[in-house]
Coordinates of C-alpha atoms in Angstrom, one line a residue:
M1 CA 32.2 -3.1 -28.6
S2 CA 29.6 -5.9 -26.8
Q3 CA 25.9 -5.9 -27.8
K4 CA 25.3 -5.1 -24.6
M5 CA 27.5 -1.9 -25.1
H6 CA 26.0 -1.0 -28.5
A7 CA 24.2 2.5 -28.3
M8 CA 21.0 2.6 -29.9
L9 CA 19.3 6.4 -30.8
L10 CA 16.1 6.4 -29.0
V11 CA 12.9 7.2 -30.9
M12 CA 12.5 10.2 -27.4
S13 CA 9.2 9.8 -27.7
L14 CA 6.0 8.4 -29.0
F15 CA 4.5 11.1 -28.3
A16 CA 4.9 15.1 -27.2
T17 CA 2.1 16.9 -25.8
A18 CA 1.2 19.2 -23.3
A19 CA 0.4 17.2 -20.3
S20 CA -2.7 19.3 -19.8
D21 CA -4.1 18.4 -23.3
K22 CA -6.9 15.3 -23.1
L23 CA -4.5 12.3 -23.0
V24 CA -7.6 10.1 -21.7
A25 CA -10.5 8.6 -23.2
E26 CA -13.8 9.4 -22.5
E27 CA -14.8 8.8 -19.4
T28 CA -14.8 4.9 -18.4
A29 CA -17.8 2.7 -17.2
L30 CA -18.3 1.2 -13.8
E31 CA -18.2 -2.0 -14.9
W32 CA -15.7 -4.9 -13.3
N33 CA -13.8 -5.4 -16.5
N34 CA -12.8 -2.0 -16.3
I35 CA -12.3 -1.6 -12.5
C36 CA -10.5 -4.9 -12.6
A37 CA -7.9 -3.9 -15.5
A38 CA -6.6 -1.0 -14.1
T39 CA -3.0 -2.2 -14.2
V40 CA -1.4 -3.1 -10.7
C41 CA -3.6 -1.1 -7.8
R42 CA -5.6 -4.3 -7.9
W43 CA -8.3 -3.7 -5.1
T44 CA -9.1 -0.1 -5.8
G45 CA -9.1 0.0 -9.4
H46 CA -7.3 3.5 -10.4
D47 CA -4.3 4.1 -12.5
G48 CA -2.7 6.9 -13.8
V49 CA 0.8 7.9 -12.3
F50 CA 2.5 5.5 -10.2
D51 CA 5.6 6.5 -9.5
A52 CA 7.1 10.2 -9.7
R53 CA 10.9 11.3 -9.4
L54 CA 12.1 14.8 -9.5
S55 CA 15.3 15.4 -11.9
P56 CA 18.6 17.0 -9.4
D57 CA 17.1 20.4 -10.5
G58 CA 13.6 20.1 -10.0
N59 CA 12.9 21.2 -13.4
R60 CA 11.5 17.8 -15.2
A61 CA 10.4 14.9 -13.8
V62 CA 10.4 10.9 -14.9
L63 CA 7.1 9.2 -14.2
T64 CA 5.9 5.7 -14.4
I65 CA 2.3 5.5 -16.4
N66 CA 0.8 2.4 -16.1
T67 CA -3.2 3.1 -17.9
P68 CA -5.3 1.5 -20.7
R69 CA -3.7 3.9 -23.4
Q70 CA -0.1 5.0 -22.1
R71 CA 2.4 2.4 -20.0
G72 CA 6.2 3.2 -19.4
L73 CA 8.6 5.9 -18.5
F74 CA 7.4 9.4 -19.3
L75 CA 9.7 12.6 -18.8
L76 CA 7.9 15.7 -17.7
N77 CA 9.0 19.3 -18.6
I78 CA 7.7 21.2 -15.7
E79 CA 8.4 24.3 -17.4
T80 CA 6.4 23.8 -20.6
N81 CA 4.1 20.9 -19.0
T82 CA 4.8 18.4 -22.0
L83 CA 5.5 14.8 -21.9
E84 CA 7.5 12.8 -23.6
H85 CA 7.5 8.6 -23.8
V86 CA 11.2 7.9 -23.1
A87 CA 11.1 4.2 -22.1
D88 CA 8.9 0.8 -21.0
G89 CA 9.9 0.2 -17.6
H90 CA 9.4 1.1 -14.4
S91 CA 11.5 1.9 -11.2
P92 CA 13.4 5.0 -12.6
A93 CA 16.2 6.4 -10.6
W94 CA 18.0 9.8 -11.9
F95 CA 21.9 10.3 -11.8
D96 CA 23.5 13.1 -10.4
D97 CA 24.6 14.9 -13.5
G98 CA 20.3 14.9 -14.6
Q99 CA 20.9 13.4 -18.1
Q100 CA 20.9 10.1 -16.9
L101 CA 18.2 7.6 -15.8
V102 CA 18.7 3.8 -14.5
F103 CA 15.7 1.8 -14.8
V104 CA 13.8 -2.0 -15.0
Q105 CA 12.6 -3.7 -18.0
G106 CA 11.7 -7.0 -17.6
N107 CA 14.1 -8.2 -14.9
D108 CA 17.0 -6.3 -16.2
L109 CA 18.2 -2.6 -15.7
H110 CA 19.0 -0.5 -18.9
L111 CA 20.9 3.1 -18.5
L112 CA 18.9 5.8 -20.7
D113 CA 21.1 8.7 -21.3
L114 CA 18.6 11.4 -22.4
S115 CA 21.1 14.1 -23.7
A116 CA 22.9 11.5 -26.7
G117 CA 19.4 9.9 -26.7
Q118 CA 21.5 6.5 -26.1
R119 CA 20.2 3.1 -24.0
L120 CA 22.8 0.6 -22.4
Q121 CA 21.4 -2.7 -20.7
L122 CA 23.5 -3.1 -18.0
T123 CA 22.5 -6.6 -16.8
D124 CA 21.1 -9.8 -18.7
D125 CA 19.9 -12.9 -16.7
E126 CA 16.8 -14.7 -15.4
F127 CA 17.0 -12.9 -11.8
D128 CA 15.0 -10.1 -10.6
A129 CA 16.0 -6.3 -10.6
R130 CA 14.7 -3.7 -8.1
L131 CA 14.9 -0.5 -6.7
P132 CA 17.8 0.6 -8.9
R133 CA 20.1 3.6 -7.5
P134 CA 22.6 5.3 -9.2
S135 CA 26.3 6.0 -7.4
P136 CA 26.8 9.8 -6.7
D137 CA 29.8 9.5 -8.9
G138 CA 27.8 7.6 -11.6
S139 CA 30.2 4.6 -12.0
Q140 CA 27.8 1.8 -10.5
V141 CA 24.3 1.0 -10.2
L142 CA 22.6 -0.6 -6.4
F143 CA 19.9 -2.3 -6.8
A144 CA 17.9 -5.1 -4.8
S145 CA 17.3 -8.8 -5.9
S146 CA 16.6 -12.0 -4.3
R147 CA 19.3 -14.3 -7.0
S148 CA 21.4 -15.3 -3.9
G149 CA 18.4 -16.8 -2.2
H150 CA 18.2 -14.2 0.0
Q151 CA 16.8 -10.3 -0.3
D152 CA 20.0 -9.2 -0.7
L153 CA 22.2 -5.8 -2.3
W154 CA 24.7 -6.3 -5.5
L155 CA 26.0 -3.3 -7.6
V156 CA 26.9 -3.3 -11.4
A157 CA 29.3 -1.2 -13.1
T158 CA 27.4 1.5 -15.8
D159 CA 30.0 0.4 -18.5
G160 CA 27.9 -2.3 -19.5
E161 CA 30.8 -5.0 -19.5
S162 CA 31.0 -6.3 -16.1
T163 CA 28.7 -8.6 -14.3
P164 CA 26.6 -7.9 -11.0
R165 CA 28.6 -8.5 -7.9
Q166 CA 26.8 -9.0 -4.5
L167 CA 27.7 -6.5 -1.7
T168 CA 25.5 -8.2 1.3
E169 CA 24.7 -11.7 2.7
N170 CA 21.6 -12.7 3.7
A171 CA 20.3 -9.4 4.3
M172 CA 16.3 -10.3 4.4
D173 CA 14.4 -13.4 4.0
I174 CA 13.4 -14.1 0.2
D175 CA 9.8 -13.5 1.1
E176 CA 10.4 -9.9 2.7
A177 CA 9.8 -7.3 0.1
R178 CA 10.5 -4.2 3.0
F179 CA 14.0 -3.9 1.5
G180 CA 14.7 0.1 1.9
H181 CA 18.5 1.2 1.2
A182 CA 20.2 4.1 0.2
W183 CA 23.9 5.6 -0.5
S184 CA 25.9 8.2 1.1
P185 CA 26.5 11.1 -0.2
D186 CA 30.0 10.4 -0.9
G187 CA 29.5 6.9 -2.4
A188 CA 32.1 5.1 0.2
R189 CA 29.0 3.1 1.9
V190 CA 25.3 1.9 1.9
V191 CA 22.4 1.6 4.4
F192 CA 19.8 -1.2 4.3
F193 CA 17.9 -2.9 6.2
S194 CA 18.5 -6.1 7.8
N195 CA 16.7 -9.0 10.0
R196 CA 19.9 -11.0 10.4
A197 CA 20.3 -9.6 14.2
D198 CA 17.1 -11.1 15.1
F199 CA 14.4 -12.6 12.6
W200 CA 11.6 -11.0 14.1
E201 CA 13.4 -7.3 13.8
D202 CA 14.2 -5.0 10.6
D203 CA 17.4 -3.3 11.6
L204 CA 19.2 -0.3 9.9
W205 CA 22.6 -1.8 8.7
L206 CA 25.5 -0.2 6.9
V207 CA 27.9 -1.6 4.4
E208 CA 31.4 -0.2 3.7
L209 CA 32.2 -0.5 -0.4
D210 CA 35.7 -0.4 0.1
S211 CA 35.9 -3.0 3.0
G212 CA 33.3 -4.8 2.3
E213 CA 32.8 -4.5 6.5
T214 CA 29.5 -4.4 7.7
R215 CA 28.0 -3.7 10.5
Q216 CA 24.1 -3.2 12.5
L217 CA 23.2 0.5 13.0
S218 CA 20.2 0.7 15.0
S219 CA 18.8 -1.8 17.4
S220 CA 16.0 0.0 19.3
F221 CA 13.1 0.5 16.9
M222 CA 11.5 -1.3 13.6
A223 CA 12.6 0.3 10.4
R224 CA 10.4 1.0 7.9
G225 CA 10.0 2.8 3.9
M226 CA 13.6 3.9 2.9
P227 CA 16.4 5.5 4.7
A228 CA 17.4 8.7 3.7
F229 CA 21.6 10.1 4.0
S230 CA 21.6 13.6 5.3
P231 CA 23.2 16.1 3.0
D232 CA 26.5 16.0 5.1
G233 CA 26.6 11.9 5.0
T234 CA 26.6 12.1 8.8
A235 CA 22.9 10.8 9.8
V236 CA 20.4 9.0 8.5
A237 CA 16.4 9.9 8.5
V238 CA 14.6 6.2 8.7
Y239 CA 10.6 5.9 9.4
G240 CA 10.3 3.3 12.4
T241 CA 8.6 2.2 15.6
P242 CA 10.0 1.3 18.7
K243 CA 10.3 -2.2 19.6
D244 CA 9.0 -2.0 23.1
G245 CA 5.7 -0.7 21.5
F246 CA 3.1 -2.0 18.8
W247 CA 4.3 -2.6 15.4
Y248 CA 2.1 -0.1 13.3
L249 CA 1.3 0.7 10.1
D250 CA 1.3 3.9 8.6
L251 CA 2.0 5.6 11.9
A252 CA 5.7 6.0 12.8
D253 CA 8.5 8.0 14.0
I254 CA 11.4 9.4 12.3
Y255 CA 15.1 8.8 13.9
L256 CA 18.2 9.7 12.8
V257 CA 21.0 7.4 13.3
D258 CA 24.6 8.5 12.7
L259 CA 27.4 6.6 11.8
N260 CA 28.4 5.1 15.1
G261 CA 24.7 3.8 15.7
S262 CA 23.7 6.5 18.2
E263 CA 19.7 6.7 17.6
T264 CA 17.4 9.7 17.9
R265 CA 13.7 9.4 17.5
I266 CA 12.6 13.0 16.2
D267 CA 10.6 14.8 19.0
M268 CA 7.2 16.3 17.5
Q269 CA 3.4 16.2 18.1
V270 CA 2.7 14.2 15.0
T271 CA 3.3 10.9 13.5
A272 CA 4.5 10.3 9.7
M273 CA 3.5 7.8 7.5
E274 CA 6.2 5.9 5.9
V275 CA 5.5 7.2 2.1
D276 CA 9.2 6.7 0.1
A277 CA 11.8 8.2 2.3
P278 CA 11.9 11.2 4.7
A279 CA 13.2 14.4 2.4
W280 CA 16.0 16.4 3.9
S281 CA 15.9 20.4 3.1
A282 CA 19.2 20.8 1.1
D283 CA 21.3 22.4 4.3
G284 CA 20.2 19.5 6.5
D285 CA 18.2 21.8 8.7
E286 CA 15.0 20.5 7.8
L287 CA 12.6 17.2 7.1
F288 CA 9.7 16.9 5.4
F289 CA 7.4 13.7 5.2
P290 CA 3.8 12.8 5.0
V291 CA 1.0 12.4 7.7
H292 CA -2.2 10.5 7.8
E293 CA -5.1 11.9 9.3
R294 CA -8.6 10.3 9.1
G295 CA -8.1 8.8 5.9
E296 CA -6.0 11.6 4.1
L297 CA -2.7 12.3 3.6
E298 CA -0.7 15.7 3.7
L299 CA 3.3 16.8 3.7
W300 CA 4.7 18.2 6.6
R301 CA 7.5 19.7 7.7
V302 CA 9.8 19.2 11.3
P303 CA 13.1 21.1 12.3
A304 CA 15.6 18.6 11.9
S305 CA 16.6 18.7 15.3
G306 CA 12.8 18.1 16.4
G307 CA 10.0 20.8 17.7
V308 CA 6.7 22.0 16.0
A309 CA 5.9 20.1 13.3
T310 CA 3.5 22.1 10.4
R311 CA 1.4 21.1 7.7
V312 CA 3.2 22.4 4.3
T313 CA -0.1 21.5 1.7
N314 CA -3.9 21.3 2.6
M315 CA -4.4 19.1 -0.7
G316 CA -7.1 16.4 0.3
G317 CA -7.1 13.1 -0.8
V318 CA -4.3 10.6 -0.6
I319 CA -0.4 10.6 -1.1
H320 CA 0.7 7.5 -3.1
G321 CA 3.9 8.3 -3.6
F322 CA 6.6 11.5 -2.7
D323 CA 10.0 12.8 -3.8
A324 CA 11.7 16.3 -3.4
S325 CA 14.4 17.7 -6.1
A326 CA 17.9 17.2 -4.8
N327 CA 17.9 21.2 -4.4
G328 CA 15.0 20.7 -1.8
E329 CA 13.0 23.4 -3.8
R330 CA 10.1 21.4 -5.2
F331 CA 8.4 18.6 -3.8
A332 CA 6.3 16.5 -5.9
F333 CA 3.2 13.9 -4.9
V334 CA 1.3 11.0 -6.8
R335 CA -1.9 11.7 -5.5
S336 CA -5.4 10.9 -6.0
T337 CA -9.1 11.9 -4.5
P338 CA -12.5 10.4 -4.4
T339 CA -12.8 11.5 -7.9
R340 CA -9.8 11.7 -9.5
G341 CA -6.9 8.9 -10.5
R342 CA -3.4 9.2 -9.8
E343 CA -1.9 12.3 -11.0
L344 CA 1.3 14.0 -10.2
D345 CA 0.8 16.9 -8.4
L346 CA 3.7 19.8 -7.7
I347 CA 4.2 22.4 -5.1
D348 CA 7.4 24.4 -4.2
R349 CA 9.5 24.8 -0.9
T350 CA 8.1 28.2 -0.6
G351 CA 4.5 27.3 -0.1
G352 CA 0.8 28.0 -2.1
K353 CA -1.2 26.0 -3.7
P354 CA -0.1 22.8 -5.2
R355 CA -1.0 22.1 -8.7
Q356 CA -1.7 19.3 -11.1
A357 CA 0.2 18.6 -13.7
T358 CA -0.9 15.7 -15.5
E359 CA -3.8 14.7 -16.5
V360 CA -3.4 10.8 -17.5
A361 CA -5.6 8.5 -15.2
S362 CA -8.4 7.2 -16.3
R363 CA -12.4 9.3 -15.9
W364 CA -14.7 7.4 -14.3
Q365 CA -18.4 7.8 -15.0
G366 CA -20.7 9.0 -12.1
V367 CA -18.0 8.8 -9.6
Q368 CA -18.7 10.8 -6.4
E369 CA -17.3 12.6 -3.4
P370 CA -18.5 10.3 -0.5
V371 CA -20.0 12.1 2.7
E372 CA -18.1 11.3 5.9
I373 CA -20.0 10.3 8.9
S374 CA -19.1 8.8 12.6
Y375 CA -21.7 6.7 14.2
R376 CA -21.5 5.2 17.9
T377 CA -20.5 1.7 18.9
R378 CA -21.8 -0.4 21.8
D379 CA -19.0 1.1 24.0
G380 CA -19.4 4.7 23.3
L381 CA -16.3 4.8 20.6
Y382 CA -17.6 6.7 17.5
I383 CA -16.2 5.2 14.5
Q384 CA -15.2 7.4 11.0
A385 CA -17.2 6.2 7.7
F386 CA -17.0 7.2 4.1
K387 CA -21.3 7.4 2.9
F388 CA -21.1 6.3 -0.4
V389 CA -24.6 6.7 -2.1
P390 CA -26.8 5.7 -5.2
P391 CA -27.3 8.3 -8.0
D392 CA -30.0 10.7 -7.2
F393 CA -30.3 9.4 -3.5
N394 CA -33.6 9.6 -2.0
P395 CA -33.0 9.2 2.0
D396 CA -36.7 8.8 2.4
Y397 CA -36.4 6.2 -0.4
P398 CA -35.1 2.3 1.3
Y399 CA -31.8 1.2 -0.3
P400 CA -30.3 -2.5 0.6
T401 CA -26.6 -0.9 2.4
V402 CA -23.1 -3.0 2.1
V403 CA -20.5 -2.4 4.5
Q404 CA -16.8 -2.5 3.3
A405 CA -13.9 -3.3 5.8
H406 CA -10.8 -2.0 5.1
G407 CA -7.6 -4.3 4.6
G408 CA -4.4 -4.3 6.5
G409 CA -5.8 -4.1 10.2
T410 CA -3.7 -1.3 11.5
N411 CA -4.1 0.6 8.1
S412 CA -7.0 2.6 7.5
Y413 CA -9.6 3.2 4.2
Y414 CA -8.3 6.0 2.8
N415 CA -10.3 9.0 0.8
G416 CA -9.0 8.3 -2.9
L417 CA -10.5 6.8 -5.7
N418 CA -12.3 3.9 -4.5
L419 CA -14.0 2.1 -7.7
V420 CA -15.0 -0.9 -6.0
E421 CA -17.0 1.2 -3.6
Q422 CA -18.3 3.4 -6.7
R423 CA -19.7 0.5 -8.6
L424 CA -21.4 -0.8 -5.8
A425 CA -23.4 2.7 -5.1
Q426 CA -24.1 3.2 -8.5
Q427 CA -25.9 -0.2 -8.7
G428 CA -28.0 1.2 -5.8
Y429 CA -26.4 -0.1 -2.7
V430 CA -25.6 2.6 0.2
V431 CA -21.8 1.6 0.9
L432 CA -19.9 2.8 4.2
A433 CA -16.3 2.1 4.0
I434 CA -15.6 2.2 8.2
N435 CA -12.5 3.2 10.1
Y436 CA -12.9 0.2 12.7
R437 CA -10.6 0.5 15.9
G438 CA -7.0 -0.4 15.5
G439 CA -6.4 1.4 12.3
S440 CA -4.0 4.1 11.3
G441 CA -4.9 8.2 11.6
F442 CA -6.5 8.6 14.5
G443 CA -3.6 8.2 17.1
R444 CA -2.1 5.8 18.9
A445 CA -4.2 5.1 21.4
F446 CA -6.9 4.2 18.7
Q447 CA -4.9 2.0 17.6
N448 CA -3.6 0.3 20.8
M449 CA -7.2 -0.7 21.6
A450 CA -7.1 -3.9 19.2
V451 CA -3.9 -5.3 20.3
E452 CA -4.4 -9.0 21.9
D453 CA -7.8 -8.2 20.7
W454 CA -8.0 -9.1 17.0
A455 CA -10.9 -9.6 14.9
N456 CA -13.0 -9.3 18.2
T457 CA -14.1 -5.8 19.0
Q458 CA -12.5 -4.3 15.7
S459 CA -15.4 -6.8 14.2
L460 CA -18.1 -5.3 16.8
D461 CA -17.3 -2.1 15.1
A462 CA -18.5 -3.6 12.1
A463 CA -21.4 -4.9 13.5
D464 CA -22.6 -1.7 15.1
V465 CA -22.5 0.2 12.1
A466 CA -25.2 -2.7 10.7
H467 CA -27.5 -1.5 13.4
W468 CA -27.0 2.2 13.0
V469 CA -28.1 1.6 9.3
R470 CA -31.4 0.1 10.0
R471 CA -32.3 3.1 12.1
Q472 CA -32.0 4.8 9.3
S473 CA -34.8 6.5 7.0
W474 CA -33.3 5.3 3.5
S475 CA -32.5 1.4 4.8
N476 CA -34.5 -1.3 3.5
G477 CA -33.5 -3.2 6.6
R478 CA -31.0 -5.6 4.9
V479 CA -26.9 -4.9 5.3
G480 CA -24.6 -6.8 3.6
I481 CA -20.6 -6.9 4.6
Y482 CA -17.2 -7.2 2.3
G483 CA -13.7 -7.0 2.6
Y484 CA -10.6 -8.6 1.2
S485 CA -7.4 -9.5 3.7
Y486 CA -8.0 -8.2 7.3
G487 CA -11.3 -7.0 5.5
G488 CA -12.0 -10.5 5.3
I489 CA -11.3 -11.3 8.8
I490 CA -13.4 -8.6 10.0
S491 CA -16.3 -9.4 7.6
L492 CA -16.2 -12.7 8.9
G493 CA -15.4 -11.9 12.6
A494 CA -18.6 -9.7 12.6
V495 CA -20.7 -12.4 11.5
T496 CA -19.6 -15.2 14.0
R497 CA -19.8 -12.5 17.1
D498 CA -23.0 -10.9 16.3
L499 CA -25.4 -13.0 14.9
D500 CA -27.8 -10.4 14.1
A501 CA -25.9 -7.8 12.5
F502 CA -25.6 -8.9 8.7
D503 CA -27.6 -10.5 6.0
A504 CA -25.4 -11.9 3.7
A505 CA -21.2 -11.1 3.9
V506 CA -18.2 -11.8 1.7
P507 CA -15.0 -12.6 3.0
M508 CA -11.9 -12.8 1.0
G509 CA -8.5 -13.6 1.3
G510 CA -8.3 -13.5 5.1
I511 CA -7.0 -15.4 7.9
Y512 CA -10.0 -16.7 10.3
D513 CA -7.6 -18.6 12.7
F514 CA -4.7 -16.9 13.3
A515 CA -3.0 -19.9 15.4
D516 CA -3.2 -21.7 12.7
A517 CA -1.7 -19.6 10.0
Y518 CA 1.2 -18.6 12.5
Q519 CA 2.4 -22.2 11.6
N520 CA 2.5 -21.7 8.0
A521 CA 2.3 -17.9 6.5
D522 CA 5.1 -15.9 5.4
R523 CA 7.4 -13.9 7.4
L524 CA 5.4 -10.8 7.0
G525 CA 2.4 -12.4 7.7
R526 CA 3.8 -14.1 11.2
L527 CA 5.4 -11.0 12.0
F528 CA 1.9 -9.3 11.9
T529 CA 0.4 -11.8 13.9
R530 CA 2.8 -11.6 16.7
E531 CA 2.8 -8.6 17.4
G532 CA -1.0 -8.1 17.1
H533 CA -1.1 -11.2 19.9
R534 CA 1.9 -9.8 21.3
G535 CA 3.8 -13.1 20.9
S536 CA 3.2 -16.6 19.4
P537 CA 0.2 -18.8 20.3
S538 CA 2.1 -20.5 22.9
E539 CA 2.9 -17.4 24.3
N540 CA -0.7 -15.8 24.3
P541 CA -3.1 -18.5 23.7
E542 CA -6.0 -16.3 25.3
A543 CA -5.5 -13.6 22.5
Y544 CA -5.5 -16.2 19.9
R545 CA -8.8 -17.4 21.2
R546 CA -10.4 -14.3 20.8
S547 CA -9.3 -13.8 17.5
D548 CA -10.6 -17.3 16.0
S549 CA -13.4 -17.3 14.0
V550 CA -13.3 -20.7 13.2
A551 CA -14.5 -21.8 16.4
L552 CA -17.5 -19.7 16.3
L553 CA -18.9 -20.6 12.8
D554 CA -21.1 -23.2 14.5
Q555 CA -23.5 -20.7 15.7
V556 CA -23.3 -18.4 12.3
R557 CA -26.8 -17.7 10.8
T558 CA -25.5 -15.3 8.1
P559 CA -25.0 -16.4 4.0
I560 CA -21.6 -16.5 3.4
L561 CA -19.7 -16.3 0.2
I562 CA -16.1 -17.0 0.8
M563 CA -13.0 -16.4 -1.6
H564 CA -9.4 -16.9 -1.6
G565 CA -6.4 -17.6 -4.1
E566 CA -4.8 -20.9 -3.4
A567 CA -1.3 -19.7 -4.1
D568 CA -1.6 -17.4 -1.0
I569 CA 1.1 -17.3 1.6
R570 CA 0.4 -14.0 3.2
A571 CA -3.2 -15.5 4.4
P572 CA -2.5 -19.2 3.5
F573 CA -5.2 -21.1 1.8
R574 CA -5.7 -23.3 4.8
Q575 CA -8.0 -20.7 5.9
F576 CA -10.2 -20.6 3.5
Q577 CA -10.3 -24.9 3.4
L578 CA -10.5 -24.3 7.7
V579 CA -13.6 -22.4 7.0
V580 CA -15.5 -24.0 4.5
E581 CA -14.8 -27.8 6.8
A582 CA -16.3 -25.9 9.4
L583 CA -19.3 -24.6 7.7
E584 CA -20.1 -28.0 5.5
K585 CA -20.1 -29.8 9.1
H586 CA -22.1 -27.3 10.7
E587 CA -24.6 -27.2 7.5
R588 CA -24.3 -23.6 7.1
T589 CA -25.6 -21.5 4.3
F590 CA -22.0 -20.7 2.2
K591 CA -21.1 -20.9 -1.2
A592 CA -17.1 -21.5 -1.8
V593 CA -15.2 -20.3 -4.7
S594 CA -11.2 -20.7 -5.0
Y595 CA -8.8 -19.4 -7.1
P596 CA -5.8 -22.2 -8.5
D597 CA -2.3 -20.3 -8.6
E598 CA -3.2 -16.9 -7.8
P599 CA -1.5 -15.3 -4.6
H600 CA -2.5 -13.0 -1.7
Q601 CA -2.5 -10.1 -4.6
F602 CA -4.4 -11.7 -7.6
Q603 CA -2.6 -11.0 -11.0
Q604 CA -5.0 -12.2 -13.5
V605 CA -7.6 -9.6 -14.8
A606 CA -10.1 -12.4 -15.3
N607 CA -10.3 -14.1 -11.5
R608 CA -10.5 -10.2 -10.1
V609 CA -13.4 -9.8 -12.5
D610 CA -14.9 -13.1 -11.2
M611 CA -14.3 -12.2 -8.1
Y612 CA -15.6 -9.0 -7.9
G613 CA -18.9 -10.0 -10.1
R614 CA -19.2 -12.8 -7.6
L615 CA -19.5 -10.3 -4.6
E616 CA -22.0 -8.3 -6.3
A617 CA -24.2 -10.8 -7.5
W618 CA -24.0 -12.5 -3.6
M619 CA -25.3 -9.0 -2.3
E620 CA -28.1 -8.5 -4.9
R621 CA -29.3 -12.3 -4.1
W622 CA -29.6 -11.2 -0.1
L623 CA -30.3 -7.5 -0.2
V624 CA -32.2 -7.4 -2.8
N625 CA -34.2 -10.6 -3.3
S626 CA -34.2 -11.7 0.0
G627 CA -32.4 -14.8 -0.9
E628 CA -34.1 -16.4 -4.1
R629 CA -32.1 -18.5 -5.9

């Protein structure tokens, strides 16, 4: 027996306790070192359950938990509501027998037999292994890896003796992380996403395991999320947006694609959000999926043939992850609210009120529900905003205000646990997190308003809330703006297009000259830019002129703190350098801070703490101390 095959008796739990018992420490102070250390949710700071997979019978769930006190894979007995730590790792998937799990630890795949208390390492190399999925017969595991120099699918036998073999070739570019895949119920084939047909397009493809034959299944839509085979194996349900329209994020159709490549868009009155995969009912007659509306997500149901969709849950908050048991009788959600981190919620197919099954996320001192408001823009729109206020808020007392511009552009500000805004409110600021035009959750017509107009009227939406604030009884007349990624775009865009709107600005990790960024961003950054401008810079130069904030820096009057990671390729670091060069040339008031080796999502806690500490200090200097040094 090889070392890889050795079976070791597992210590099945570091603890076993009721999930509803107090597994968390006392409430954590909203300080930057606490917020920025809160695991991989780097910009909102909340921790807890990051993934949940229901067993085939729906009686257990394997959870990936990440908190300062607990980390790894935990088994939840849903009937007794007890948790057991079973392994360190993440990305678990059940075998069909409901007794075995495959998961990732480090860069390798491991198999865990819960009934026998044994563990087996399936891969042992320096390459990455992601999204493992056991075959229906349990003999092998499918996983994604960039070991070929592209994103491809690989297979490894579950005997622990075999080396991985490559299943696909050049499926996706190496810097493209969106790589969904799924087994057919009979294990004879696999569907996956690929841009082999066109660099700019993400299509659904199929590979036959016996012959290795690979063929394209879809061509009319951009596929996203994860695909899901129907129970009878005749069709695949997948999220997507039509190629002849705009490439939306967080606002997708559901398509059914059969094995002959016939594509049908499910006709219903709502659009889905691409969280995990659409879930089939056991009989294949229904589909279940999340829907995003006005910053919150709920579960919906529609007949697989199309028709009227109806809402299953009425929970509020944000669904971060979603799963259904194989028998279709139970749904699981990784969900947060404005005052609660990521926990597991459960609901049965018959309906009723979901129940919270875990209490593991950090509890934070003084967090409050924001108030949802709207304000009128200069062209007559009403824009949603979430208003965070200081403790013991007095509407007749003057407060400084900061505006938060969300990232993603076509995404949204979600009404989950948002600790950056909660922290600033506790420091004495009124915070307004806005959902400017072009974002999801308000229908496609609203998203379409930003197409070919990026960073332009979107930025004026942000400027208009500043003017609205100064008319309120609680305003001290000083307003700042901040945001990361697309929020950085809006932050700089607002102060270059409305010179009187803001008294301080902190753009972070943004793109400020899209024509320049188009030359050196990663594939997803270039694809996103191309779609938003409806072409390349040579194809639509006027749209790129409208979105260019660097060209307007000669007239800016707002003090700017700009920050960026030097290893960023989504929003290339050159964007930071272009802004700094222009601000120096025009002798504007600014400070520039860059972070060596940091990509678009910062990796080092100390750098995140430094960035947000500087953000707060900049706002205090210009909004509270009137620019005193």
